[in-house]
CSV table of C-alpha atoms in Angstrom, one decimal:
chain,number,residue,atom,x,y,z
I,1353,MET,CA,150.3,32.1,-100.1
I,1354,THR,CA,148.6,29.4,-102.0
I,1355,SER,CA,148.9,29.0,-105.8
I,1356,LYS,CA,145.9,28.9,-108.1
I,1357,GLY,CA,147.9,27.0,-110.7
I,1358,VAL,CA,148.0,23.3,-111.5
I,1359,VAL,CA,150.3,20.9,-109.8
I,1360,ILE,CA,151.7,18.3,-112.2
I,1361,VAL,CA,152.2,14.9,-110.5
I,1362,LEU,CA,154.4,12.6,-112.5
I,1363,GLY,CA,154.3,9.1,-111.1
I,1364,PRO,CA,152.2,5.9,-110.9
I,1365,LEU,CA,149.2,6.0,-108.6
I,1366,ALA,CA,150.1,2.5,-107.6
I,1367,ASP,CA,153.0,3.9,-105.7
I,1368,PRO,CA,151.9,4.6,-102.2
I,1369,VAL,CA,153.8,7.9,-101.9
I,1370,THR,CA,152.4,9.2,-105.1
I,1371,ALA,CA,148.9,8.1,-104.0
I,1372,TYR,CA,149.4,9.8,-100.6
I,1373,VAL,CA,150.6,13.1,-102.1
I,1374,CYS,CA,147.5,13.0,-104.3
I,1375,THR,CA,145.2,12.6,-101.3
I,1376,ARG,CA,146.9,15.5,-99.5
I,1377,LEU,CA,146.5,17.7,-102.6
I,1378,PHE,CA,142.9,16.8,-102.6
I,1379,ALA,CA,142.6,17.7,-98.9
I,1380,ARG,CA,144.0,21.1,-99.8
I,1381,GLY,CA,141.6,21.6,-102.7
I,1382,ALA,CA,144.5,21.9,-105.0
I,1383,ASP,CA,144.1,21.4,-108.8
I,1384,PHE,CA,146.5,18.8,-110.1
I,1385,MET,CA,147.1,16.7,-113.2
I,1386,LEU,CA,148.3,13.2,-112.6
I,1387,VAL,CA,150.5,11.7,-115.3
I,1388,ASP,CA,151.5,8.1,-115.2
I,1389,LEU,CA,154.4,8.0,-117.7
I,1390,ARG,CA,153.8,4.3,-118.3
I,1391,GLN,CA,150.6,5.1,-120.0
I,1392,ASP,CA,150.0,5.0,-123.8
I,1393,ARG,CA,152.2,7.9,-125.0
I,1394,HIS,CA,149.7,8.7,-127.7
I,1395,LEU,CA,147.4,10.0,-124.9
I,1396,LEU,CA,150.1,12.4,-123.7
I,1397,GLU,CA,151.1,15.4,-125.8
I,1398,ILE,CA,153.7,17.9,-124.9
I,1399,ARG,CA,154.7,21.0,-126.8
I,1400,TRP,CA,156.8,23.9,-125.7
I,1401,THR,CA,158.9,26.7,-127.2
I,1402,ALA,CA,161.3,29.2,-125.7
I,1403,LYS,CA,161.3,32.7,-127.0
I,1404,GLU,CA,163.2,35.6,-125.4
I,1405,GLY,CA,163.6,33.6,-122.2
I,1406,CYS,CA,159.9,32.8,-121.9
I,1407,LEU,CA,158.4,29.3,-122.2
I,1408,SER,CA,155.0,28.7,-123.8
I,1409,GLY,CA,153.2,25.5,-124.7
I,1410,PHE,CA,151.0,22.9,-123.1
I,1411,ILE,CA,150.7,19.5,-121.6
I,1412,ARG,CA,147.8,17.5,-122.8
I,1413,ASN,CA,146.9,14.3,-120.9
I,1414,GLY,CA,143.9,12.5,-122.2
I,1415,SER,CA,141.3,15.2,-122.9
I,1416,ARG,CA,142.7,17.7,-120.4
I,1417,THR,CA,145.1,20.4,-121.5
I,1418,VAL,CA,147.2,22.6,-119.2
I,1419,ALA,CA,149.1,25.6,-120.5
I,1420,ILE,CA,152.7,25.7,-119.3
I,1421,GLU,CA,152.2,29.1,-117.7
I,1422,ASP,CA,149.5,27.6,-115.5
I,1423,VAL,CA,151.8,25.0,-114.1
I,1424,SER,CA,152.6,26.0,-110.5
I,1425,SER,CA,154.8,23.0,-109.4
I,1426,VAL,CA,155.9,19.5,-110.3
I,1427,PHE,CA,156.1,16.4,-108.2
I,1428,VAL,CA,158.0,13.5,-109.6
I,1429,ARG,CA,158.2,10.0,-108.3
I,1430,GLN,CA,159.3,6.6,-109.7
I,1431,VAL,CA,160.0,7.7,-113.3
I,1432,GLU,CA,162.9,7.2,-115.6
I,1433,PRO,CA,165.3,10.2,-115.4
I,1434,TYR,CA,165.5,10.7,-119.2
I,1435,ASP,CA,161.9,11.2,-119.9
I,1436,ILE,CA,160.9,14.1,-122.1
I,1437,VAL,CA,158.3,15.3,-119.5
I,1438,LEU,CA,161.1,15.7,-117.0
I,1439,ALA,CA,163.2,17.6,-119.5
I,1440,LEU,CA,160.3,20.1,-119.8
I,1441,ALA,CA,159.8,20.2,-116.0
I,1442,ASP,CA,163.4,21.0,-115.6
I,1443,CYS,CA,163.0,24.1,-117.8
I,1444,LEU,CA,160.0,25.5,-115.9
I,1445,PRO,CA,160.5,28.3,-113.3
I,1446,VAL,CA,158.4,26.4,-110.8
I,1447,THR,CA,158.8,24.4,-107.6
I,1448,PHE,CA,160.1,21.0,-108.7
I,1449,VAL,CA,160.1,18.1,-106.2
I,1450,ASN,CA,162.7,16.9,-107.2
I,1451,SER,CA,164.5,18.0,-110.3
I,1452,VAL,CA,166.4,15.5,-112.4
I,1453,PRO,CA,169.9,16.8,-111.6
I,1454,SER,CA,169.1,16.7,-107.9
I,1455,PHE,CA,167.8,13.2,-107.7
I,1456,GLY,CA,170.7,12.1,-109.8
I,1457,SER,CA,173.0,12.8,-106.9
I,1458,ASN,CA,172.0,9.6,-105.2
I,1459,SER,CA,173.3,7.5,-108.1
I,1460,SER,CA,176.8,8.0,-106.7
I,1461,LYS,CA,177.3,7.6,-103.0
I,1462,PRO,CA,180.8,8.8,-103.2
I,1463,PHE,CA,179.5,12.1,-104.8
I,1464,GLN,CA,177.0,12.4,-102.0
I,1465,ARG,CA,179.7,11.7,-99.4
I,1466,ASN,CA,181.6,14.8,-100.4
I,1467,ALA,CA,178.5,16.9,-100.0
I,1468,ILE,CA,177.8,15.3,-96.6
I,1469,GLU,CA,181.2,16.1,-95.4
I,1470,ARG,CA,181.1,19.7,-96.8
I,1471,ASN,CA,178.0,20.3,-94.7
I,1472,GLY,CA,179.6,19.5,-91.5
I,1473,PHE,CA,178.5,15.9,-90.8
I,1474,HIS,CA,180.8,13.2,-89.6
I,1475,VAL,CA,181.2,10.5,-92.2
I,1476,PRO,CA,182.3,7.0,-91.5
I,1477,LYS,CA,185.6,5.7,-92.9
I,1478,THR,CA,184.7,4.6,-96.4
I,1479,LEU,CA,186.3,2.5,-99.1
I,1480,VAL,CA,184.8,1.9,-102.6
I,1481,THR,CA,186.7,-0.8,-104.4
I,1482,ASN,CA,186.6,-3.8,-106.7
I,1483,ASP,CA,189.8,-5.1,-105.3
I,1484,PRO,CA,189.4,-8.0,-102.9
I,1485,VAL,CA,192.8,-7.4,-101.3
I,1486,GLU,CA,192.0,-3.8,-100.5
I,1487,ALA,CA,188.6,-4.7,-99.1
I,1488,ARG,CA,190.1,-7.3,-96.8
I,1489,LYS,CA,192.8,-4.8,-95.7
I,1490,PHE,CA,190.0,-2.2,-94.9
I,1491,TRP,CA,188.2,-4.9,-92.8
I,1492,ASP,CA,191.3,-5.5,-90.8
I,1493,GLU,CA,191.9,-1.7,-90.3
I,1494,CYS,CA,188.3,-1.4,-89.0
I,1495,GLY,CA,188.7,-4.3,-86.6
I,1496,GLY,CA,186.2,-6.3,-88.5
I,1497,ARG,CA,183.4,-3.8,-87.9
I,1498,VAL,CA,182.5,-3.1,-91.5
I,1499,ILE,CA,179.2,-2.8,-93.5
I,1500,ARG,CA,178.7,-3.1,-97.2
I,1501,LYS,CA,176.2,-1.5,-99.6
I,1502,SER,CA,175.9,-0.7,-103.3
I,1503,VAL,CA,177.8,2.3,-104.7
I,1504,SER,CA,174.9,3.4,-106.9
I,1505,ASP,CA,171.2,3.9,-106.2
I,1506,GLN,CA,170.7,0.2,-106.6
I,1507,MET,CA,168.7,-0.8,-103.5
I,1508,SER,CA,170.7,-3.1,-101.2
I,1509,ILE,CA,170.1,-4.3,-97.7
I,1510,VAL,CA,172.9,-3.2,-95.4
I,1511,ARG,CA,174.8,-6.0,-93.8
I,1512,GLY,CA,178.0,-6.4,-91.9
I,1513,VAL,CA,180.9,-8.1,-93.5
I,1514,ARG,CA,181.7,-11.3,-91.7
I,1515,GLY,CA,184.4,-13.9,-92.0
I,1516,GLU,CA,182.2,-16.2,-94.1
I,1517,ASP,CA,181.9,-13.4,-96.7
I,1518,PHE,CA,185.7,-13.5,-97.5
I,1519,GLU,CA,185.3,-16.3,-100.0
I,1520,ARG,CA,182.9,-14.0,-101.9
I,1521,LEU,CA,185.3,-11.1,-102.1
I,1522,ALA,CA,186.6,-12.2,-105.5
I,1523,LEU,CA,183.1,-11.2,-106.8
I,1524,LEU,CA,184.1,-7.6,-106.2
I,1525,ARG,CA,185.7,-7.8,-109.6
I,1526,ASN,CA,182.3,-7.9,-111.1
I,1527,CYS,CA,181.1,-4.7,-109.5
I,1528,PRO,CA,182.7,-2.2,-107.1
I,1529,THR,CA,181.1,-2.1,-103.7
I,1530,GLN,CA,181.1,0.4,-100.9
I,1531,PHE,CA,182.5,-0.6,-97.5
I,1532,GLN,CA,182.1,1.6,-94.4
I,1533,GLU,CA,183.2,1.4,-90.9
I,1534,TYR,CA,180.3,0.4,-88.7
I,1535,ILE,CA,179.3,3.1,-86.3
I,1536,ALA,CA,177.3,2.1,-83.2
I,1537,GLY,CA,174.4,4.3,-82.3
I,1538,ILE,CA,170.8,5.3,-82.9
I,1539,GLU,CA,169.4,5.6,-86.4
I,1540,ILE,CA,167.7,8.8,-87.2
I,1541,ARG,CA,165.8,9.3,-90.5
I,1542,VAL,CA,165.4,13.0,-91.3
I,1543,HIS,CA,163.0,14.2,-93.9
I,1544,THR,CA,163.4,17.7,-95.2
I,1545,VAL,CA,160.5,19.3,-97.0
I,1546,GLY,CA,161.6,22.7,-98.1
I,1547,GLU,CA,162.8,24.3,-94.9
I,1548,ARG,CA,160.8,22.0,-92.7
I,1549,VAL,CA,162.6,19.1,-90.9
I,1550,PHE,CA,161.0,15.9,-89.6
I,1551,ALA,CA,163.2,13.6,-87.6
I,1552,THR,CA,162.3,10.0,-86.7
I,1553,GLU,CA,164.4,8.0,-84.3
I,1554,ILE,CA,164.5,4.3,-85.0
I,1555,THR,CA,165.3,1.7,-82.4
I,1556,SER,CA,166.1,-1.7,-83.8
I,1557,GLY,CA,168.5,-4.4,-83.2
I,1558,ALA,CA,168.7,-5.0,-87.0
I,1559,MET,CA,171.7,-3.9,-89.1
I,1560,ASP,CA,169.3,-2.4,-91.6
I,1561,TYR,CA,166.1,-1.2,-89.7
I,1562,ARG,CA,164.1,-1.2,-92.9
I,1563,TYR,CA,164.3,-5.0,-92.9
I,1564,ALA,CA,164.1,-5.7,-89.2
I,1565,GLU,CA,161.4,-8.3,-89.8
I,1566,ARG,CA,163.9,-10.5,-91.7
I,1567,GLU,CA,166.1,-10.6,-88.5
I,1568,ARG,CA,163.0,-11.2,-86.4
I,1569,VAL,CA,163.8,-8.1,-84.2
I,1570,PRO,CA,161.3,-5.4,-83.4
I,1571,ARG,CA,161.5,-1.9,-84.8
I,1572,ARG,CA,160.3,1.2,-83.0
I,1573,MET,CA,160.0,4.6,-84.5
I,1574,ARG,CA,159.2,7.9,-82.8
I,1575,ALA,CA,159.3,11.5,-83.8
I,1576,VAL,CA,162.2,13.4,-82.2
I,1577,GLN,CA,163.5,17.0,-82.3
I,1578,LEU,CA,167.0,17.4,-83.6
I,1579,PRO,CA,169.5,19.8,-82.1
I,1580,THR,CA,169.2,23.1,-84.0
I,1581,GLU,CA,172.7,22.8,-85.5
I,1582,VAL,CA,172.0,19.3,-86.9
I,1583,ALA,CA,168.6,20.3,-88.3
I,1584,ASP,CA,170.4,23.2,-90.1
I,1585,GLN,CA,173.0,20.8,-91.4
I,1586,CYS,CA,170.2,18.7,-92.9
I,1587,ARG,CA,168.6,21.7,-94.5
I,1588,HIS,CA,171.9,22.8,-95.9
I,1589,LEU,CA,172.8,19.3,-97.2
I,1590,ALA,CA,169.4,19.1,-99.0
I,1591,SER,CA,169.8,22.6,-100.4
I,1592,ASP,CA,173.3,21.8,-101.5
I,1593,LEU,CA,172.0,18.7,-103.4
I,1594,GLY,CA,169.1,20.7,-104.8
I,1595,LEU,CA,166.6,18.6,-103.0
I,1596,LEU,CA,163.3,20.1,-101.9
I,1597,LEU,CA,162.3,16.8,-100.5
I,1598,SER,CA,164.9,14.5,-99.0
I,1599,GLY,CA,165.3,11.5,-96.7
I,1600,ILE,CA,168.6,11.9,-94.8
I,1601,ASP,CA,170.0,8.9,-93.0
I,1602,LEU,CA,171.9,9.8,-89.8
I,1603,ARG,CA,173.3,7.9,-86.9
I,1604,ARG,CA,174.0,9.4,-83.5
I,1605,ASP,CA,176.9,7.7,-81.8
I,1606,PRO,CA,177.1,7.2,-78.0
I,1607,GLU,CA,179.2,10.4,-77.7
I,1608,GLY,CA,176.4,12.4,-79.4
I,1609,SER,CA,178.2,12.9,-82.7
I,1610,TYR,CA,175.9,12.8,-85.8
I,1611,TYR,CA,177.1,10.7,-88.7
I,1612,CYS,CA,175.4,11.0,-92.1
I,1613,TRP,CA,175.2,8.1,-94.6
I,1614,GLU,CA,173.2,9.5,-97.5
I,1615,ALA,CA,170.4,11.7,-98.7
I,1616,ASN,CA,167.6,9.9,-100.6
I,1617,PRO,CA,166.0,12.1,-103.2
I,1618,MET,CA,162.8,10.0,-103.5
I,1619,PRO,CA,162.1,9.0,-99.9
I,1620,GLY,CA,159.3,6.8,-99.0
I,1621,PHE,CA,158.2,9.1,-96.2
I,1622,THR,CA,154.8,7.5,-95.8
I,1623,PHE,CA,156.5,4.6,-94.0
I,1624,PHE,CA,157.7,7.0,-91.3
I,1625,GLU,CA,154.5,9.1,-91.3
I,1626,ASN,CA,152.5,6.0,-90.8
I,1627,SER,CA,154.4,5.2,-87.6
I,1628,THR,CA,155.0,8.6,-86.1
I,1629,GLY,CA,152.1,10.7,-87.3
I,1630,GLN,CA,154.4,13.5,-88.6
I,1631,ARG,CA,152.5,15.3,-91.3
I,1632,MET,CA,155.0,15.1,-94.0
I,1633,GLY,CA,152.5,14.5,-96.8
I,1634,ASP,CA,150.7,17.7,-95.9
I,1635,ALA,CA,154.1,19.5,-95.8
I,1636,VAL,CA,154.8,18.3,-99.4
I,1637,ALA,CA,151.4,19.3,-100.6
I,1638,GLU,CA,151.8,22.8,-99.0
I,1639,LEU,CA,155.2,23.1,-100.7
I,1640,LEU,CA,153.7,22.2,-104.0
I,1641,CYS,CA,150.9,24.7,-103.6
I,1642,ARG,CA,153.0,27.6,-102.4
I,1643,VAL,CA,153.4,30.5,-104.8
U,309,MET,CA,188.1,3.4,-116.7
U,310,ILE,CA,186.6,0.0,-115.8
U,311,MET,CA,183.5,-1.0,-117.7
U,312,TYR,CA,181.0,-3.4,-116.2
U,313,GLN,CA,178.6,-5.5,-118.2
U,314,ASP,CA,175.0,-4.9,-117.6
U,315,ASP,CA,174.3,-8.6,-116.9
U,316,ASP,CA,171.6,-9.6,-114.4
U,317,SER,CA,173.0,-13.1,-114.2
U,318,MET,CA,176.4,-11.9,-113.1
U,319,GLU,CA,177.1,-12.8,-109.5
U,320,LEU,CA,178.0,-9.9,-107.3
U,321,PHE,CA,179.5,-9.6,-103.9
U,322,ILE,CA,176.2,-8.3,-102.5
U,323,PRO,CA,174.1,-11.4,-103.1
U,324,ALA,CA,170.8,-11.2,-105.0
U,325,ASP,CA,168.6,-11.7,-101.9
U,326,LEU,CA,170.1,-8.5,-100.4
U,327,ARG,CA,169.2,-6.5,-103.5
U,328,PRO,CA,165.4,-6.3,-103.4
U,329,GLU,CA,163.2,-5.2,-106.3
U,330,PRO,CA,162.5,-1.6,-105.4
U,331,ARG,CA,159.2,-1.1,-107.3
U,332,PRO,CA,157.3,-4.4,-107.4
U,333,PHE,CA,154.0,-2.6,-107.9
U,334,LEU,CA,155.0,-1.3,-111.3
U,335,GLN,CA,155.0,-4.8,-112.7
U,336,THR,CA,151.5,-5.6,-111.3
U,337,SER,CA,149.6,-2.4,-111.8
U,338,ALA,CA,148.2,-0.9,-115.0
U,339,PRO,CA,148.7,2.9,-115.5
U,340,LEU,CA,145.7,5.0,-114.7
U,341,ASP,CA,143.4,6.2,-117.4
U,342,PRO,CA,144.5,9.8,-118.1
U,343,ASP,CA,140.8,10.8,-118.2
U,344,ALA,CA,140.1,9.4,-114.8
U,345,SER,CA,138.1,11.9,-112.8
U,346,HIS,CA,139.5,13.5,-109.6
U,347,SER,CA,137.1,11.5,-107.5
U,348,GLU,CA,138.2,8.3,-109.3
U,349,ILE,CA,141.8,9.2,-108.6
U,350,GLN,CA,141.0,9.8,-105.0
U,351,ARG,CA,139.1,6.5,-104.7
U,352,GLN,CA,142.0,4.6,-106.2
U,353,ALA,CA,144.6,6.4,-104.1
U,354,GLN,CA,142.7,5.4,-101.0
U,355,LEU,CA,142.7,1.8,-102.2
U,356,VAL,CA,146.4,1.8,-102.8
U,357,LEU,CA,147.1,3.2,-99.4
U,358,GLU,CA,144.9,0.7,-97.6
U,359,GLU,CA,146.5,-2.2,-99.5
U,360,TRP,CA,149.9,-0.8,-98.8
U,361,LYS,CA,149.3,-0.6,-95.0
U,362,ARG,CA,147.7,-4.1,-95.0
U,363,SER,CA,150.4,-5.8,-97.1
U,364,GLY,CA,153.2,-4.1,-95.2
U,365,LEU,CA,151.9,-5.5,-91.9
U,366,LEU,CA,151.3,-8.9,-93.3
U,367,GLU,CA,154.7,-9.0,-94.9
U,368,ALA,CA,156.2,-8.0,-91.5
U,369,CYS,CA,154.2,-10.8,-89.9
U,370,ASN,CA,155.1,-13.4,-92.5
U,371,ARG,CA,158.8,-12.6,-92.4
U,372,SER,CA,159.1,-12.6,-88.6
U,373,LEU,CA,156.9,-15.6,-87.9
U,374,SER,CA,156.9,-18.9,-89.8
U,375,ASN,CA,153.6,-19.8,-88.2
U,376,PRO,CA,152.0,-17.1,-86.2
U,377,TRP,CA,149.0,-19.3,-85.2
U,378,SER,CA,151.1,-21.6,-83.0
U,379,CYS,CA,153.2,-18.8,-81.5
U,380,VAL,CA,152.7,-17.6,-78.0
U,381,PHE,CA,153.0,-13.9,-77.3
U,382,GLU,CA,153.5,-12.1,-74.1
U,383,ARG,CA,153.0,-8.4,-73.3
U,384,ASN,CA,156.2,-6.4,-73.2
U,385,SER,CA,156.9,-5.5,-69.5
U,386,ASP,CA,157.8,-2.0,-70.7
U,387,VAL,CA,154.2,-1.4,-71.6
U,388,GLU,CA,151.9,-0.1,-68.9
U,389,TRP,CA,148.2,-0.5,-69.6
U,390,ALA,CA,144.8,0.3,-68.1
U,391,VAL,CA,141.2,0.3,-69.0
U,392,LEU,CA,139.9,3.9,-68.7
U,393,ASP,CA,136.2,4.6,-69.2
U,394,GLY,CA,135.9,1.3,-71.1
U,395,ASP,CA,138.9,2.1,-73.4
U,396,CYS,CA,142.1,0.1,-73.2
U,397,VAL,CA,145.0,2.5,-73.2
U,398,LEU,CA,148.7,1.4,-73.6
U,399,VAL,CA,151.8,3.4,-72.8
U,400,HIS,CA,155.2,2.2,-74.0
U,401,ILE,CA,157.5,3.4,-71.2
U,402,GLU,CA,160.6,3.3,-73.3
U,403,THR,CA,159.3,5.0,-76.4
U,404,THR,CA,156.6,7.1,-74.6
U,405,GLU,CA,154.1,6.2,-77.3
U,406,CYS,CA,150.5,5.8,-76.3
U,407,TYR,CA,148.0,3.5,-78.0
U,408,SER,CA,144.2,3.2,-77.7
U,409,LEU,CA,142.8,-0.2,-78.7
U,410,SER,CA,139.5,-1.2,-80.1
U,411,SER,CA,137.5,-3.6,-77.9
U,412,ALA,CA,138.6,-6.6,-80.0
U,413,ALA,CA,142.2,-5.5,-80.0
U,414,ALA,CA,142.0,-4.9,-76.3
U,415,GLU,CA,140.7,-8.4,-75.7
U,416,PHE,CA,143.5,-9.8,-77.9
U,417,TRP,CA,146.0,-7.7,-75.8
U,418,ARG,CA,144.6,-9.0,-72.6
U,419,LEU,CA,144.9,-12.6,-73.7
U,420,CYS,CA,148.5,-12.2,-74.8
U,421,ASP,CA,149.6,-13.7,-71.5
U,422,GLY,CA,152.6,-15.8,-72.5
U,423,GLN,CA,150.5,-18.9,-72.1
U,424,ARG,CA,147.9,-19.0,-74.9
U,425,SER,CA,148.9,-19.5,-78.5
U,426,THR,CA,147.4,-17.3,-81.2
U,427,ASP,CA,145.0,-20.2,-82.1
U,428,ASP,CA,143.9,-20.4,-78.5
U,429,ILE,CA,143.2,-16.6,-78.5
U,430,ILE,CA,141.3,-16.8,-81.8
U,431,GLU,CA,139.0,-19.5,-80.3
U,432,GLU,CA,138.2,-17.2,-77.3
U,433,LEU,CA,137.7,-14.1,-79.6
U,434,ARG,CA,135.3,-16.1,-81.8
U,435,SER,CA,133.1,-16.9,-78.9
U,436,THR,CA,133.3,-13.4,-77.3
U,437,PHE,CA,132.6,-11.4,-80.5
U,438,ASP,CA,130.5,-14.0,-82.4
U,439,VAL,CA,132.6,-13.6,-85.6
U,440,SER,CA,133.7,-16.2,-88.1
U,441,GLU,CA,137.3,-17.4,-88.2
U,442,ASP,CA,137.7,-16.3,-91.8
U,443,VAL,CA,137.0,-12.7,-90.8
U,444,LEU,CA,139.0,-12.9,-87.6
U,445,ARG,CA,142.3,-14.4,-88.8
U,446,PRO,CA,143.4,-11.7,-91.2
U,447,ASP,CA,142.6,-9.1,-88.5
U,448,VAL,CA,144.5,-11.0,-85.9
U,449,ARG,CA,147.5,-11.5,-88.2
U,450,ALA,CA,147.7,-7.7,-88.9
U,451,LEU,CA,147.3,-7.0,-85.2
U,452,VAL,CA,150.1,-9.3,-84.3
U,453,ALA,CA,152.3,-7.7,-86.9
U,454,ARG,CA,151.5,-4.2,-85.6
U,455,PHE,CA,152.1,-5.2,-82.0
U,456,LEU,CA,155.4,-6.8,-82.9
U,457,GLN,CA,156.4,-3.8,-85.0
U,458,GLN,CA,155.7,-1.4,-82.1
U,459,GLY,CA,157.4,-3.6,-79.6
U,460,LEU,CA,154.2,-4.1,-77.6
U,461,VAL,CA,154.5,-7.9,-77.5
U,462,THR,CA,157.3,-10.4,-77.9
U,463,GLU,CA,157.2,-13.9,-79.1
U,464,ARG,CA,157.8,-16.4,-76.3
U,465,THR,CA,160.3,-18.9,-77.6
U,466,HIS,CA,160.4,-21.4,-74.8
């Protein structure tokens, strides 16, 4: 059933994912209010009160005012997590893609790792450390097949740790880093949208397929069907983390085991939709418009 | 508990060139007027998406090729192709993806024979389609990037 309420889209239109969600909402004939939180705050007015468990108030953006009870859902993208508009959105009994507590889970990969393991995925051997000696020991234990990435949600390009990196290990004292055993296999990016699952298989010789061009190797992406059990694990992981929209990074090893690296709470799904034709934007719009 | 300084100049184990700026568009774009009409939002959203697709392809091309004009490309032997009712259709055997090419793209594809450089191909396309080089080059660049991205062609290195 489709909602007659107003979808609040919080994000910059210059962001392609936000722009795409807007176009899909248009395509559905949905009513929405786009709020770019970088705008002059005097043009944005928010007021709400809670009385006997009920919220009332409004959001005024420019000359348009939407009563809180008319808000049907909220989509958020590329905003600071402590914004007052998000605090309001977190209070509303509406679909929220994705709420502040849920997208915060990605700021700690070790936290996510526990959820990943809890939901039945294989996880690679992992070390988070700021100790150069421990990092070197881990590298030896893994036979030199180790990758490194940031511990937090700071974007980093995944690379293997090689002998020439040893002289930089002392820099770990400046910031802990996550090291993981390299797992050979095929990359699979899974997007969950509510209960729907979209899987993309990525074939690339690059260590980090997102940046295959840097290594001058081709990247191919195609839509695939996951085994039912794995699709369910993805749904459960997203649900466990409170994510109505997620981008889950898997790798299928040569024996057919599925390893999970992380769940991205603000996935750039347009990148994958553009290559595979999977209608994820429509699925997001449908989720936002559902009663 | 270990505290870390929030200092951008501090050198980290993961070097700066492997920590890309995640939201470059936020620095270069102004926020939308809150009173923009829905049709204006729709128009601007389409522009953003077109620019995103275009710049993504160009970036892919720029990163993978220092000078695409002198490069020689050859068709991937895993790609079967045929002209059916005037349409050039490609099937990538490994990925099972199918592609239908416009007439200009089809001609570019046909000329990717592992012998001609991109500059050579552009010369031939100019005479075939009677189009200026200024118009042709950005399109060819985007096409090369897409073909590379989809594994349809490979760069011949020797």
